Short mmCIF file of C-alpha atoms in Angstrom, two decimals:
data_model
loop_
_atom_site.label_atom_id
_atom_site.label_comp_id
_atom_site.label_asym_id
_atom_site.label_seq_id
_atom_site.Cartn_x
_atom_site.Cartn_y
_atom_site.Cartn_z
CA MET A 293 0.00 0.00 0.00
CA SER A 294 1.39 3.42 -0.95
CA THR A 295 0.20 6.91 -0.16
CA TYR A 296 0.67 10.04 -2.24
CA LYS A 297 -0.29 13.64 -1.77
CA VAL A 298 -1.92 15.08 -4.87
CA SER A 299 -2.52 18.81 -5.38
CA GLY A 300 -5.09 20.51 -7.57
CA MET A 301 -8.18 18.44 -6.80
CA THR A 302 -10.93 20.93 -6.05
CA CYS A 303 -14.13 18.91 -6.35
CA GLY A 304 -15.50 15.39 -6.39
CA GLY A 305 -15.14 15.30 -10.16
CA CYS A 306 -11.41 16.00 -9.86
CA ALA A 307 -11.05 13.32 -7.20
CA GLY A 308 -12.93 10.82 -9.37
CA LYS A 309 -10.68 11.49 -12.35
CA VAL A 310 -7.54 10.95 -10.30
CA LYS A 311 -8.99 7.77 -8.83
CA ASP A 312 -9.91 6.40 -12.27
CA GLU A 313 -6.60 7.30 -13.87
CA ILE A 314 -4.48 5.76 -11.11
CA GLY A 315 -6.74 2.71 -11.23
CA LYS A 316 -5.56 2.07 -14.81
CA VAL A 317 -1.91 1.70 -13.76
CA ALA A 318 -0.70 -1.91 -14.02
CA GLY A 319 -0.91 -3.79 -10.74
CA VAL A 320 -3.18 -1.34 -8.94
CA SER A 321 -6.03 -3.10 -7.19
CA SER A 322 -7.72 -0.22 -5.39
CA VAL A 323 -7.49 3.55 -5.01
CA ALA A 324 -8.90 5.75 -2.25
CA VAL A 325 -8.88 9.54 -2.68
CA GLU A 326 -9.50 11.99 0.13
CA LEU A 327 -10.46 15.25 -1.54
CA ALA A 328 -10.03 17.52 1.49
CA THR A 329 -6.42 16.56 2.16
CA GLY A 330 -5.33 15.36 -1.28
CA GLN A 331 -4.24 12.06 0.21
CA VAL A 332 -4.39 9.15 -2.21
CA THR A 333 -3.98 5.60 -0.94
CA VAL A 334 -3.12 3.00 -3.56
CA THR A 335 -3.27 -0.73 -2.97
CA SER A 336 -1.45 -2.96 -5.43
CA ASP A 337 -0.90 -6.61 -6.19
CA GLY A 338 2.87 -6.19 -6.41
CA PRO A 339 5.52 -3.49 -6.10
CA LEU A 340 4.29 -0.15 -7.40
CA ASP A 341 6.24 2.17 -9.71
CA ASP A 342 5.94 5.66 -8.21
CA ALA A 343 6.87 7.22 -11.57
CA GLU A 344 3.88 5.57 -13.25
CA ILE A 345 1.54 6.90 -10.59
CA ARG A 346 3.08 10.36 -10.97
CA ASN A 347 2.72 10.23 -14.77
CA ALA A 348 -0.91 9.13 -14.55
CA VAL A 349 -1.71 12.02 -12.22
CA GLU A 350 0.16 14.61 -14.29
CA GLU A 351 -1.35 13.41 -17.55
CA ILE A 352 -4.75 14.66 -16.44
CA GLY A 353 -3.50 17.95 -15.02
CA TYR A 354 -2.89 17.25 -11.34
CA GLU A 355 0.38 16.95 -9.44
CA VAL A 356 1.95 14.54 -6.96
CA VAL A 357 3.51 16.79 -4.33
CA GLY A 358 4.45 14.24 -1.70
CA GLY A 359 4.24 10.73 -0.37
CA MET B 169 -14.45 31.71 -33.31
CA SER B 170 -15.73 28.21 -32.50
CA THR B 171 -17.91 26.93 -29.70
CA TYR B 172 -17.92 23.48 -28.13
CA LYS B 173 -19.94 21.85 -25.43
CA VAL B 174 -17.76 20.04 -22.91
CA SER B 175 -19.12 17.61 -20.34
CA GLY B 176 -17.62 16.61 -17.00
CA MET B 177 -16.54 20.00 -15.66
CA THR B 178 -17.86 20.17 -12.12
CA CYS B 179 -15.87 22.98 -10.50
CA GLY B 180 -13.74 26.00 -11.28
CA GLY B 181 -10.65 23.81 -11.16
CA CYS B 182 -12.06 21.61 -13.91
CA ALA B 183 -12.95 24.66 -16.01
CA GLY B 184 -9.46 26.08 -15.53
CA LYS B 185 -7.81 22.86 -16.67
CA VAL B 186 -9.93 22.72 -19.83
CA LYS B 187 -9.19 26.39 -20.54
CA ASP B 188 -5.43 25.90 -20.09
CA GLU B 189 -5.29 22.73 -22.17
CA ILE B 190 -7.24 24.18 -25.11
CA GLY B 191 -5.09 27.30 -24.86
CA LYS B 192 -2.04 25.18 -25.75
CA VAL B 193 -3.49 24.09 -29.11
CA ALA B 194 -1.69 25.73 -32.05
CA GLY B 195 -3.40 28.88 -33.31
CA VAL B 196 -5.68 29.38 -30.32
CA SER B 197 -5.61 32.97 -29.14
CA SER B 198 -8.21 32.89 -26.38
CA VAL B 199 -10.53 30.49 -24.57
CA ALA B 200 -13.64 31.24 -22.53
CA VAL B 201 -15.23 28.50 -20.43
CA GLU B 202 -18.70 28.71 -18.91
CA LEU B 203 -18.77 26.15 -16.14
CA ALA B 204 -22.55 26.04 -15.63
CA THR B 205 -23.38 25.19 -19.24
CA GLY B 206 -20.14 23.56 -20.37
CA GLN B 207 -19.91 26.01 -23.25
CA VAL B 208 -16.38 26.70 -24.42
CA THR B 209 -15.69 29.52 -26.85
CA VAL B 210 -12.37 29.39 -28.66
CA THR B 211 -10.91 32.27 -30.64
CA SER B 212 -8.11 31.46 -33.06
CA ASP B 213 -5.73 33.21 -35.41
CA GLY B 214 -6.55 30.87 -38.30
CA PRO B 215 -8.74 27.87 -39.06
CA LEU B 216 -9.15 25.58 -36.06
CA ASP B 217 -8.82 21.80 -36.14
CA ASP B 218 -11.80 20.45 -34.17
CA ALA B 219 -10.01 17.12 -33.68
CA GLU B 220 -7.14 18.84 -31.90
CA ILE B 221 -9.54 20.59 -29.56
CA ARG B 222 -11.31 17.31 -28.90
CA ASN B 223 -8.01 15.53 -28.21
CA ALA B 224 -6.86 18.23 -25.81
CA VAL B 225 -10.12 17.99 -23.85
CA GLU B 226 -10.12 14.19 -23.75
CA GLU B 227 -6.48 14.00 -22.75
CA ILE B 228 -7.33 15.51 -19.40
CA GLY B 229 -10.45 13.45 -18.82
CA TYR B 230 -13.30 15.59 -20.15
CA GLU B 231 -15.41 15.15 -23.26
CA VAL B 232 -16.57 17.28 -26.17
CA VAL B 233 -20.25 16.42 -26.57
CA GLY B 234 -21.31 19.05 -29.04
CA GLY B 235 -20.52 22.22 -30.93
#
């Protein structure tokens, strides 16, 4: 399980997009997004590539600002 | 000047992302986004490629649903 802090999510729609996009990353089994804090918790089947998560988030216009 | 109807924008952050992304398309000189209706008005220096606008919008997780 890995946690990330994502900036730029300002509504439930934003949070949903981030959740969906991270969910497409290989190996990810579940994603929980807390809109108020920007905390994203990712559960995966195997080791997770942080760069892939970062890319997924940035691709749709948000930013990973911490772990 | 071209207008598009974009679905999925649910807050000012969403609207800002769509505005910024369309603004990067070649030839676009200004973009106005109306969050409540989803109407996006794009002003350009020359002829505008609708497919490029559509791609820009879809790339960040929104959808062009009409003109």
